[in-house]
Short mmCIF file of C-alpha atoms in Angstrom, two decimals:
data_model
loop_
_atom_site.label_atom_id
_atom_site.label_comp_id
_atom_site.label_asym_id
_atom_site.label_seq_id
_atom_site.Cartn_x
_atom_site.Cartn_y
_atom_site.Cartn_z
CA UNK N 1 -14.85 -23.95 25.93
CA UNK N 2 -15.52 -25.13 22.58
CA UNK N 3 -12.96 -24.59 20.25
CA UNK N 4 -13.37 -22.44 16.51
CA UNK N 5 -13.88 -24.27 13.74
CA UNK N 6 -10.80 -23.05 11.03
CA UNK N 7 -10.72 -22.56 7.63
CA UNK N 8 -7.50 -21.65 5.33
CA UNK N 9 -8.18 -18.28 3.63
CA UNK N 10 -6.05 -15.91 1.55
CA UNK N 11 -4.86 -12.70 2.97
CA UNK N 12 -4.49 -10.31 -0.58
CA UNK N 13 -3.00 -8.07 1.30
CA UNK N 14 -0.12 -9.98 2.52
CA UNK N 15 -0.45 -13.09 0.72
CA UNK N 16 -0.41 -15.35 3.44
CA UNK N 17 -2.54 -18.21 4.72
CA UNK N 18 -4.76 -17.98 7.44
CA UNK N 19 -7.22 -19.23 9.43
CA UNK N 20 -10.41 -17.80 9.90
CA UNK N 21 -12.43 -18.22 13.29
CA UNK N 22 -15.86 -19.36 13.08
CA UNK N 23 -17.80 -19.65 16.57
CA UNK N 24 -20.75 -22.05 15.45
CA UNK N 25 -23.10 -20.96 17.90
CA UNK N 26 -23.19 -17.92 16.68
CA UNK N 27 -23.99 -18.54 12.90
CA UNK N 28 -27.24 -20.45 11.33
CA UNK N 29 -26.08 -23.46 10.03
CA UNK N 30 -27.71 -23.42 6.80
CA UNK N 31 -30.09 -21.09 4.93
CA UNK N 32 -33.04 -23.34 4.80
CA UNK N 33 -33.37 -25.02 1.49
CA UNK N 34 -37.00 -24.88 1.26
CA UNK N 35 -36.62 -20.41 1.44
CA UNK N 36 -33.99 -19.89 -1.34
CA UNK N 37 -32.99 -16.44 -1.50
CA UNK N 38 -34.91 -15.87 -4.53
CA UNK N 39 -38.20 -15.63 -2.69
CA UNK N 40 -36.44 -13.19 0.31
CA UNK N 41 -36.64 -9.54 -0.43
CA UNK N 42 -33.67 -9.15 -2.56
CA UNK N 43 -31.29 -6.04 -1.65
CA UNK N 44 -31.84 -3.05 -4.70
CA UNK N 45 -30.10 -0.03 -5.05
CA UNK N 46 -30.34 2.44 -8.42
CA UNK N 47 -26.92 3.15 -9.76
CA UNK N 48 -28.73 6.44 -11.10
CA UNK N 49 -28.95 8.21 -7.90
CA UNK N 50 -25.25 7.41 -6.30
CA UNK N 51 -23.46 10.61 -4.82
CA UNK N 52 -20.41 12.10 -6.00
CA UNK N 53 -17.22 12.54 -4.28
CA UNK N 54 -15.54 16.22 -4.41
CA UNK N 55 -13.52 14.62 -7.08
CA UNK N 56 -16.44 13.24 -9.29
CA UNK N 57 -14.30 10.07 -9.50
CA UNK N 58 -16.51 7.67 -7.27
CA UNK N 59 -20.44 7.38 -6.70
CA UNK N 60 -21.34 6.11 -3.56
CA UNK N 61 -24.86 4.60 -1.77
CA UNK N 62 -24.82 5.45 1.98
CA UNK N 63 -27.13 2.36 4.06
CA UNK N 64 -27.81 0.86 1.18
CA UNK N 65 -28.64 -1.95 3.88
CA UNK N 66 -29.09 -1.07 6.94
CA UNK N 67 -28.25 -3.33 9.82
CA UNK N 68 -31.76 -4.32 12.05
CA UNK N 69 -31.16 -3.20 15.44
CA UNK N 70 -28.97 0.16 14.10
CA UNK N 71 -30.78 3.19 15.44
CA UNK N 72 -30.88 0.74 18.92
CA UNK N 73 -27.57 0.48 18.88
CA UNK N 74 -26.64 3.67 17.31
CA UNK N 75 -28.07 5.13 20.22
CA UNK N 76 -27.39 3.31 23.01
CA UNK N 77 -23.82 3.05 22.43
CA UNK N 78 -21.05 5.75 22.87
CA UNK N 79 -18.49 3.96 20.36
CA UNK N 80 -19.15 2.69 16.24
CA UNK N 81 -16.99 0.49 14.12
CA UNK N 82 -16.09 1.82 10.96
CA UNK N 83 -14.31 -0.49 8.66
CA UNK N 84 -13.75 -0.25 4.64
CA UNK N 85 -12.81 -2.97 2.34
CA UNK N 86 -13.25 -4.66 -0.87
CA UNK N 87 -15.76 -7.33 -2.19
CA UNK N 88 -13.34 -9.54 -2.24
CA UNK N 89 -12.65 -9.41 1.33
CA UNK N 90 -15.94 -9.07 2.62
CA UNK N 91 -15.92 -12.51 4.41
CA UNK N 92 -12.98 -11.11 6.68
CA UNK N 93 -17.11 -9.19 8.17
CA UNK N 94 -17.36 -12.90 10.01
CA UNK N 95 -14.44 -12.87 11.87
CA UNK N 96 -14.38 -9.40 12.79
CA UNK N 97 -18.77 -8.86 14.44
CA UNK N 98 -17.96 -12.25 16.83
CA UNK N 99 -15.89 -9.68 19.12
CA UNK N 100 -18.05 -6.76 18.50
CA UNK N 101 -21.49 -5.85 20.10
CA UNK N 102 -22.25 -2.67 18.97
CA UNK N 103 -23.04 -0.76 15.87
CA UNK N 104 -20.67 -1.30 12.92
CA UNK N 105 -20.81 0.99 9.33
CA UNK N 106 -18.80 -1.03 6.49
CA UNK N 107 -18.06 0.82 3.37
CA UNK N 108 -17.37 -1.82 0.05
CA UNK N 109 -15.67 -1.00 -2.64
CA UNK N 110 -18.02 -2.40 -5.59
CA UNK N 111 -16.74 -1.91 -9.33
CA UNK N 112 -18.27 -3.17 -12.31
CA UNK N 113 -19.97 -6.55 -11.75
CA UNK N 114 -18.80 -6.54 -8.44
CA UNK N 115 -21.47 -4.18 -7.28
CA UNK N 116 -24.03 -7.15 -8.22
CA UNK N 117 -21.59 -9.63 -6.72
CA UNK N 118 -21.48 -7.62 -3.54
CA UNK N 119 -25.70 -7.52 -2.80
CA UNK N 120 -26.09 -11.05 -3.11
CA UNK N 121 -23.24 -11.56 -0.91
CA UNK N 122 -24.19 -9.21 1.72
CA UNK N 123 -27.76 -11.07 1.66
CA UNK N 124 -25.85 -14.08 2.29
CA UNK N 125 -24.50 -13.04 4.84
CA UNK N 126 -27.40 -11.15 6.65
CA UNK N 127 -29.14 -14.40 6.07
CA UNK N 128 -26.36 -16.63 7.87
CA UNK N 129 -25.45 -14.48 10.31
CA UNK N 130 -27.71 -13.12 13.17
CA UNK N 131 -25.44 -10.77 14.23
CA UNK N 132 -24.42 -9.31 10.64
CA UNK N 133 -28.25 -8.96 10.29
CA UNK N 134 -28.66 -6.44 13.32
CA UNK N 135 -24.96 -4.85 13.59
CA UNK N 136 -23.93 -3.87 10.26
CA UNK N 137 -25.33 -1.23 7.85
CA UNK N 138 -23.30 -1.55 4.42
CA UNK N 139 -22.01 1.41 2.18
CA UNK N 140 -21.41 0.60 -1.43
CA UNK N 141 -18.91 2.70 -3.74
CA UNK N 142 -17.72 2.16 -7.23
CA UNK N 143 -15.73 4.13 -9.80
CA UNK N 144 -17.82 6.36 -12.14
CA UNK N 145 -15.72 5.06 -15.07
CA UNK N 146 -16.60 1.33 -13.99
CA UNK N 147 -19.54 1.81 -12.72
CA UNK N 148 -21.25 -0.93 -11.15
CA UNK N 149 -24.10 -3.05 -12.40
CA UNK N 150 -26.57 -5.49 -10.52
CA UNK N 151 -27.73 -7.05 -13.86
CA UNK N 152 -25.86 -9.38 -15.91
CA UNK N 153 -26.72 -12.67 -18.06
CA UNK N 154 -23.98 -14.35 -15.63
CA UNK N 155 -26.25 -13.75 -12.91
CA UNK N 156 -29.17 -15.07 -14.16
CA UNK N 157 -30.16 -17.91 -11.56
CA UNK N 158 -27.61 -16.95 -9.29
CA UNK N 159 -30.27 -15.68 -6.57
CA UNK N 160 -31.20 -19.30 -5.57
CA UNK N 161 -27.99 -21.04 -5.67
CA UNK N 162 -26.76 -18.36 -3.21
CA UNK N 163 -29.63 -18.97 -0.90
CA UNK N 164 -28.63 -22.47 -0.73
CA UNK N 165 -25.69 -22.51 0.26
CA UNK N 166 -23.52 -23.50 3.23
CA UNK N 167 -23.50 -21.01 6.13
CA UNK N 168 -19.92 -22.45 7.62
CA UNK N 169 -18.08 -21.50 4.36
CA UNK N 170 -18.15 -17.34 3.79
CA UNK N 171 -14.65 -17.85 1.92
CA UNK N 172 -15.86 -20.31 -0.56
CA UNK N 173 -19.09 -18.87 -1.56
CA UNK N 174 -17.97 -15.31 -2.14
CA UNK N 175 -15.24 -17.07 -4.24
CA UNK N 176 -17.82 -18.64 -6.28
CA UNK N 177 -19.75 -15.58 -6.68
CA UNK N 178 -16.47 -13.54 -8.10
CA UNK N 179 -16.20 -15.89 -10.67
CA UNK N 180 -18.82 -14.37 -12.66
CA UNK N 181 -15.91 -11.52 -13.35
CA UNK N 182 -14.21 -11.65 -16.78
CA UNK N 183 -10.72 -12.03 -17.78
CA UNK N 184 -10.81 -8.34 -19.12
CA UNK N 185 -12.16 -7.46 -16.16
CA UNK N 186 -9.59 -8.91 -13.73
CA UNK N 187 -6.63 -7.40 -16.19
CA UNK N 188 -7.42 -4.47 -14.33
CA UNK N 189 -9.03 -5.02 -11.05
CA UNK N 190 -5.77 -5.71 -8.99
CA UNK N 191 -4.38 -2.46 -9.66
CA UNK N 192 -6.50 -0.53 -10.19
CA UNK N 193 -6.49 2.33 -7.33
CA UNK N 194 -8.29 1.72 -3.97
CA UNK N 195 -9.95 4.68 -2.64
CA UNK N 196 -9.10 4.13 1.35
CA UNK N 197 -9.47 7.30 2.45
CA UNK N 198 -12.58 8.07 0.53
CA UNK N 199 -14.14 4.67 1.72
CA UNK N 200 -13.14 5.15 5.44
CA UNK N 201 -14.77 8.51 5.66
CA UNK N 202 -18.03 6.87 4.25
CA UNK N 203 -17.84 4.53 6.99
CA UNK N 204 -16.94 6.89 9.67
CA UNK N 205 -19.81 9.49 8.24
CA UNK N 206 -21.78 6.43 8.46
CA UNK N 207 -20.95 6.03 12.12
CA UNK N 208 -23.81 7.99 14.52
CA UNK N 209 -22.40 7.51 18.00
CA UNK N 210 -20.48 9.85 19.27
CA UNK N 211 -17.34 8.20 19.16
CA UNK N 212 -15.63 6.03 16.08
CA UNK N 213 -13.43 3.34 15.78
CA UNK N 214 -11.91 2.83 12.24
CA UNK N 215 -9.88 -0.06 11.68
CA UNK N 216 -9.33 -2.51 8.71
CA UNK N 217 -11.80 -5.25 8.19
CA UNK N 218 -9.08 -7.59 9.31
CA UNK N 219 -8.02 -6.48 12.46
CA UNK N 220 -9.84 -8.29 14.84
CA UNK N 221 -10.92 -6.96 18.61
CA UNK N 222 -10.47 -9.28 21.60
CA UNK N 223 -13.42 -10.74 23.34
CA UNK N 224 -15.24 -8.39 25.32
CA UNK N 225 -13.34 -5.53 24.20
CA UNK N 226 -16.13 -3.68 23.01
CA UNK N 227 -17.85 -3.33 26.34
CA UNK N 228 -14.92 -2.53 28.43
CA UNK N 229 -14.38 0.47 25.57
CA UNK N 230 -18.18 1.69 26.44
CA UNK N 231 -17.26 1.58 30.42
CA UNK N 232 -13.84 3.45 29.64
CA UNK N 233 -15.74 6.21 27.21
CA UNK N 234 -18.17 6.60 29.80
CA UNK N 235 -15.41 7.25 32.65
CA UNK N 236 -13.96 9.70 30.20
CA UNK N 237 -16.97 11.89 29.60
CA UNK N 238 -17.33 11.92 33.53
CA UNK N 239 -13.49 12.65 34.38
CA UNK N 240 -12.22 15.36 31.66
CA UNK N 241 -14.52 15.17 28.55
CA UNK N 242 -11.76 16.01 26.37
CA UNK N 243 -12.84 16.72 22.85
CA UNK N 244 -9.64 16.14 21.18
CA UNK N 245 -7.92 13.44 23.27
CA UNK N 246 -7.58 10.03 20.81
CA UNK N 247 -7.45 6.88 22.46
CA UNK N 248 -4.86 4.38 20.87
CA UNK N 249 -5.18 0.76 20.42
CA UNK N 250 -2.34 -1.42 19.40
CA UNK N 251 -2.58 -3.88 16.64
CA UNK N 252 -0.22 -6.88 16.60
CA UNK N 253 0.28 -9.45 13.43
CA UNK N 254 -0.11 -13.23 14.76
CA UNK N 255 2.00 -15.96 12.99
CA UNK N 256 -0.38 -18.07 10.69
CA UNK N 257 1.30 -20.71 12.25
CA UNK N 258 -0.37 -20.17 15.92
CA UNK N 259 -4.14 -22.15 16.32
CA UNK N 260 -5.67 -19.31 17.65
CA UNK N 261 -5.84 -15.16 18.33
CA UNK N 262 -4.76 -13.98 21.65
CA UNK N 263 -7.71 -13.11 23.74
CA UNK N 264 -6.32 -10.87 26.17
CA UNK N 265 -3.16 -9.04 26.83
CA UNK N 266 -1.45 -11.36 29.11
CA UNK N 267 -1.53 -14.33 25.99
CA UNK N 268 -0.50 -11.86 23.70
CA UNK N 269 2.52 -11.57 25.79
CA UNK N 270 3.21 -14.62 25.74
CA UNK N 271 2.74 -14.74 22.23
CA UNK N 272 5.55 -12.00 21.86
CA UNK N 273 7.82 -14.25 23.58
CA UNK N 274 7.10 -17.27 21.59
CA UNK N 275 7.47 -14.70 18.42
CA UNK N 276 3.99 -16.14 17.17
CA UNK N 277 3.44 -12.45 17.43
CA UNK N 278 4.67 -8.78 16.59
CA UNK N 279 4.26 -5.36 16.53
CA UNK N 280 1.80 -4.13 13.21
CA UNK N 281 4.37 -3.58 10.21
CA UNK N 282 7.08 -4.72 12.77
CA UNK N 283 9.45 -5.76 9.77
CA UNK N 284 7.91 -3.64 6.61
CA UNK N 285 7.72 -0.46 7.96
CA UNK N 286 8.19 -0.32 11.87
CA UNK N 287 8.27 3.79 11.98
CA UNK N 288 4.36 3.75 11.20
CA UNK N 289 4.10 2.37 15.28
CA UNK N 290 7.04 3.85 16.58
CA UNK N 291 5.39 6.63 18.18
CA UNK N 292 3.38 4.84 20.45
CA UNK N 293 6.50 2.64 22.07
CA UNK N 294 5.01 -0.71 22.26
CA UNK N 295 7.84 -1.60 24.00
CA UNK N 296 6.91 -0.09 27.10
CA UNK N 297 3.55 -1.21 26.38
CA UNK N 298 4.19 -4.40 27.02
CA UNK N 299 6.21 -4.43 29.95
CA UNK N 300 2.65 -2.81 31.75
CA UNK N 301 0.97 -5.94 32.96
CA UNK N 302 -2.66 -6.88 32.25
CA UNK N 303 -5.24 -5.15 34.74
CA UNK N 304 -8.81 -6.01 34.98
CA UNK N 305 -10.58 -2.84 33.31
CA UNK N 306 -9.08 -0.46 30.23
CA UNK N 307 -7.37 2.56 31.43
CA UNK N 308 -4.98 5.11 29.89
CA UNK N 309 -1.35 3.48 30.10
CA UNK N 310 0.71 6.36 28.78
CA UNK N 311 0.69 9.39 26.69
CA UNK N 312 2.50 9.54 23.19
CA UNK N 313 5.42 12.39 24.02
CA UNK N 314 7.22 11.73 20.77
CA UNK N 315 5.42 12.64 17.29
CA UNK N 316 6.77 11.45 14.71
CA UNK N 317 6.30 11.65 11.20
CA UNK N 318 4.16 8.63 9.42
CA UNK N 319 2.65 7.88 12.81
CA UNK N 320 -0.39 5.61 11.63
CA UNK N 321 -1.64 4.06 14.96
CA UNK N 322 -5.47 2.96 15.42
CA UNK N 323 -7.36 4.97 17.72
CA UNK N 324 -10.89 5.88 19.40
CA UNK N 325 -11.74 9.43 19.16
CA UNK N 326 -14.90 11.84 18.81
CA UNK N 327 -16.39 11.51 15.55
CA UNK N 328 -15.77 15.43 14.38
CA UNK N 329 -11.88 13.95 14.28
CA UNK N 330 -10.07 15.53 10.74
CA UNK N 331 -11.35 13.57 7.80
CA UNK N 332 -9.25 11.28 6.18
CA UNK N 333 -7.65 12.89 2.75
CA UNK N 334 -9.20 11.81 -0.06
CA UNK N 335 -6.88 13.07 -2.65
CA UNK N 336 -4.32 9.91 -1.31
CA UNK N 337 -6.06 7.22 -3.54
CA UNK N 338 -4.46 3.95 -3.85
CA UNK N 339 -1.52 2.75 -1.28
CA UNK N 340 0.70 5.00 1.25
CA UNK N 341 0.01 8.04 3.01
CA UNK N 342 -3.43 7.36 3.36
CA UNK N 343 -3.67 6.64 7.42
CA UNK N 344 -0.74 8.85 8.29
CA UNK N 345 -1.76 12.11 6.54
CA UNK N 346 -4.81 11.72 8.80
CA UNK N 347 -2.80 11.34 12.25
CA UNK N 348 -0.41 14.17 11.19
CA UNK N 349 -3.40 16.60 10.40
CA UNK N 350 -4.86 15.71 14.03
CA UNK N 351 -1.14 16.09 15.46
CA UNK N 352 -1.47 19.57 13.84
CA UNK N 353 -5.10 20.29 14.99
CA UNK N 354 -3.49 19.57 18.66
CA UNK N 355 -4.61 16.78 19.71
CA UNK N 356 -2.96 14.27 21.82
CA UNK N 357 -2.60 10.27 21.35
CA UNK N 358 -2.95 8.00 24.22
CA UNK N 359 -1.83 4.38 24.79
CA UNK N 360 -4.49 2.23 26.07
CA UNK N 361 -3.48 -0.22 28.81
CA UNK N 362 -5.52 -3.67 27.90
CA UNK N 363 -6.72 -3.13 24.70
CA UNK N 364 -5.65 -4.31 21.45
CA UNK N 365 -5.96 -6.02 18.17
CA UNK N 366 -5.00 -8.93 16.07
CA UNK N 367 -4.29 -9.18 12.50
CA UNK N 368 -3.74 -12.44 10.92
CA UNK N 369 0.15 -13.17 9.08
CA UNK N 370 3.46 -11.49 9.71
CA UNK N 371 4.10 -8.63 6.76
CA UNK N 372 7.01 -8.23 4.87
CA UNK N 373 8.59 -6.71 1.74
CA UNK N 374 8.51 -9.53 -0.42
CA UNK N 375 4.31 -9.51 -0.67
CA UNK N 376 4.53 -5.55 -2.34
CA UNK N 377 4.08 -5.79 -6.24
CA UNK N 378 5.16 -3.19 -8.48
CA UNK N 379 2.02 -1.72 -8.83
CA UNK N 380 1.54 -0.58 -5.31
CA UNK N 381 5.19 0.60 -4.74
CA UNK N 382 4.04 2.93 -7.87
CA UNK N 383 0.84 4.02 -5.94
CA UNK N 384 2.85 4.62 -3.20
CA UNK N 385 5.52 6.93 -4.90
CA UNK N 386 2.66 8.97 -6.21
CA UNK N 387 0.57 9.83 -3.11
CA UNK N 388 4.83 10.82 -1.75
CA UNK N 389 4.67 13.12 -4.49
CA UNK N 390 0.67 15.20 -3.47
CA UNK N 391 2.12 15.16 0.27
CA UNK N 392 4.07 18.51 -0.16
CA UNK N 393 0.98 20.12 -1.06
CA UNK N 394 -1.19 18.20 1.85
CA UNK N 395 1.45 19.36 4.37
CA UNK N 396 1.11 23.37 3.66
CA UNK N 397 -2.64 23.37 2.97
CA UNK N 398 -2.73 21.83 6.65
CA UNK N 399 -0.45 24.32 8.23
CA UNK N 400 -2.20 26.98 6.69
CA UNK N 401 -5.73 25.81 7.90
CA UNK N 402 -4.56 25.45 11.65
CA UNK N 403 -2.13 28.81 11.39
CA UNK N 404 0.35 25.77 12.94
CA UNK N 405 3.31 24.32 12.22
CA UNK N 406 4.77 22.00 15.28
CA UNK N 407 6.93 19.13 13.46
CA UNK N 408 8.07 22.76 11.61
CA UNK N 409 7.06 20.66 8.28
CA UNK N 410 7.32 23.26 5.60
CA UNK N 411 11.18 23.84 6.60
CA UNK N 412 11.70 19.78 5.81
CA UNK N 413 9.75 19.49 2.94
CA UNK N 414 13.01 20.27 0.12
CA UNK N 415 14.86 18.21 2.39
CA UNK N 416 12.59 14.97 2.34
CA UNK N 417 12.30 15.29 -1.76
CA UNK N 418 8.73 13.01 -1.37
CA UNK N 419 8.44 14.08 -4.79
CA UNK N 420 11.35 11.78 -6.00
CA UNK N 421 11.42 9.26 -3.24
CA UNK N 422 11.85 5.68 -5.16
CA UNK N 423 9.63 2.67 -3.08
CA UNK N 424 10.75 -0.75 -2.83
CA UNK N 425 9.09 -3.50 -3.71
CA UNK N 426 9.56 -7.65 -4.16
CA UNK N 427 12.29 -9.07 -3.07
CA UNK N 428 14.52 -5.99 -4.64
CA UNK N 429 16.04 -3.03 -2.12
CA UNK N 430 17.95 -1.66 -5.09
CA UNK N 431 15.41 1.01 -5.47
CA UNK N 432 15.56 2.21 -2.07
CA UNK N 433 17.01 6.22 -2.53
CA UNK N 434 19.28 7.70 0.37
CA UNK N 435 15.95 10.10 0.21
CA UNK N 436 14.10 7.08 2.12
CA UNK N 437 16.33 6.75 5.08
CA UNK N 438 16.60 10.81 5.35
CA UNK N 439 12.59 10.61 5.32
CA UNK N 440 12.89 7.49 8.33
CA UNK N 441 15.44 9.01 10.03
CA UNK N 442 14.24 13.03 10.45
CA UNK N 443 14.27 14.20 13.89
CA UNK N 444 11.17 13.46 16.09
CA UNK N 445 9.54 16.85 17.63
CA UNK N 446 8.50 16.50 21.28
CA UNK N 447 4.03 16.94 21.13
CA UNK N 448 3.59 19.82 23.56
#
């Protein structure tokens, strides 16, 4: 087979190297020069009619493009992909559709100038990429005190360079584009705070099968994953049609050093052994996975369709696998803006709702660069620390809602001290609190 053309990009989130697949059959190889973009039917939203959160913090556009086969494959399919991320990562949209068939709802996180940034690069794309252009319908949300803008003097021309440009490079021209941001502007782009939770409900809301799938934008399926899901779903229904049964898919980080993604279980494997590859937050924060014991996950050889491998017995607090799972799943909290207990509040409300987790045999997913402590600025240990502090009030609004109590939460709460739990971050462990290790080392609960 042929093999993927790679290109070095930059991982933000981990600030590693990596290379980014590109399967050139499946991409046009140039927008043709003699159509530029400025002729197309360019992409419009009005920033006067975005919706409010509950919070009246963010204003968002639901399918402000929507994807050209969507209601087919809305409809047809059992199981959605909904992804969030931010403009600045959009590109990471290429890697992830070349292992993914079906419908997919991507919510962007737009600011300022980015908004404008973001709907020429979105035509890009749509215009490189036949399978952007059918697949993906795009959510765009921005902060009502930078709100965004698709006009700007920088821009002027911009429409018909972009339609010109090279189809094989996705990195490069969305870093042109962002260049068009000022120096005040970047000052406080990096930190300022992410809604996740607010961006992956859009994009699960967006989502109108009857299952959802929400992962990052950079976790990246295996080939042919997609289907086997549909055939497993569809055994499901059939066998038990549980309603709140979530499915769980493992995500492994893959050395930037290895020439390729592992394609099926039996190379990831091997993989393991080689140590080009390890369990998702493996050496930052290993308790987020610990639940699922990947351990004896991996000791269950490859088999030829996906099945249920195990049940999770063990809950334990700060779970944050991936899963598949009915769409009317608990929403993810959107008072946890910015970095840490953004996933995890989500799984523990479902642990308290009653459902039950499930270790998928075969499937999995890869994410690009081994994580570690020394890639967390200051800014996001801060973020962090303050979403610690809103969980005591999370955790008894929950238990009250469900009359339920099983990890017997509100008895832990003094004990944990979230409130005053210092996060570490850099290359320093001095801030680490005895509070930390008391939070990573409290007593599992056996799920029912």
């Amino acid at each position: 087979s042929e093999r993927p053309v790679s290109n070095n990009v930059v991982n933000h989130d981990t600030e590693v190297i990596k290379p980014i697949q590109v399967n050139p059959s499946e991409i046009k190889s140039e927008v043709p020069k003699d159509v530029p973009m400025s002729s197309k039917e360019k992409i419009k939203i009005d920033t006067r009619l975005g919706v409010f959160d509950k919070f009246r913090k963010f204003q968002s556009h639901m399918f402000s493009v929507v994807g050209e086969a969507w209601s087919v494959l809305s409809s047809s399919r059992a199981l959605c992909l909904g992804a969030q991320t931010s403009v600045d990562r959009l590109y990471e949209l290429v890697e992830l559709v070349k292992n993914w068939s079906g419908p997919m709802s991507i919510a962007v996180f737009v600011p300022d100038i980015e908004l404008a940034v973001g709907l020429r690069y979105i035509q890009y794309l749509r215009s490189c990429n036949l399978a952007i252009e059918r697949q993906v319908s795009f959510h765009l949300i921005y902060p009502v005190e930078h709100q965004g803008t698709t006009n700007h003097p920088d821009l002027q021309g911009l429409d018909e360079v972009v339609g010109n440009m090279d189809c094989k490079q996705p990195k490069q021209v969305l870093k042109f584009l962002l260049n068009v941001r000022s120096k005040e502007m970047l000052a406080w782009r990096e930190s300022y705070p992410y809604p996740q939770n607010l961006l992956r409900n859009l994009a699960k809301n967006g989502c109108q099968t009857n299952y959802t799938y929400i992962p990052d934008i950079d976790m990246v399926p295996t080939p042919g994953m997609d289907i086997q899901l549909e055939t497993f779903l569809e055994k499901q229904e059939k066998k038990n049609n549980c309603s709140k049964c979530a499915y769980v898919i493992p995500t492994y980080e893959i050395s930037i050093n290895s020439t390729h993604l592992p394609s099926n279980k039996t190379e990831l494997l091997q993989f393991v052994k080689d140590k080009q590859a390890r369990q998702f937050h493996q050496a930052l924060y290993s308790i987020n996975q610990k639940s699922s014991n990947l351990k004896k996950w991996e000791k269950i050889p490859e088999t030829e369709e996906i099945d249920i491998a195990y049940k999770v017995e063990k809950y334990i607090f700060k779970y944050e696998p991936l899963y598949i799972a009915r769409g009317d799943t608990p929403a993810f909290d959107e008072r946890f803006i910015g970095f840490g207990m953004t996933r995890n509040t989500q799984v523990y409300e479902m642990y308290v709702a009653g459902y039950s987790f499930y270790l998928l045999n075969n499937a999995f997913t890869n994410h690009w660069g081994f994580q570690s402590l020394k890639t967390r600025p200051q800014w996001r240990a801060r973020q962090q620390e303050q979403n610690n502090a809103r969980f005591d009030e999370f955790a008894k609004e929950v238990s009250a809602h469900y009359n339920a109590d099983p990890y017997k939460m509100l008895d832990q709460l003094k004990k944990m001290n979230l409130k005053h739990v210092k996060v570490a971050y850099g290359t320093s462990k001095k801030n680490i609190t005895t509070a930390v290790k008391k939070v990573l080392d409290e007593p599992s609960i056996k799920v029912p």
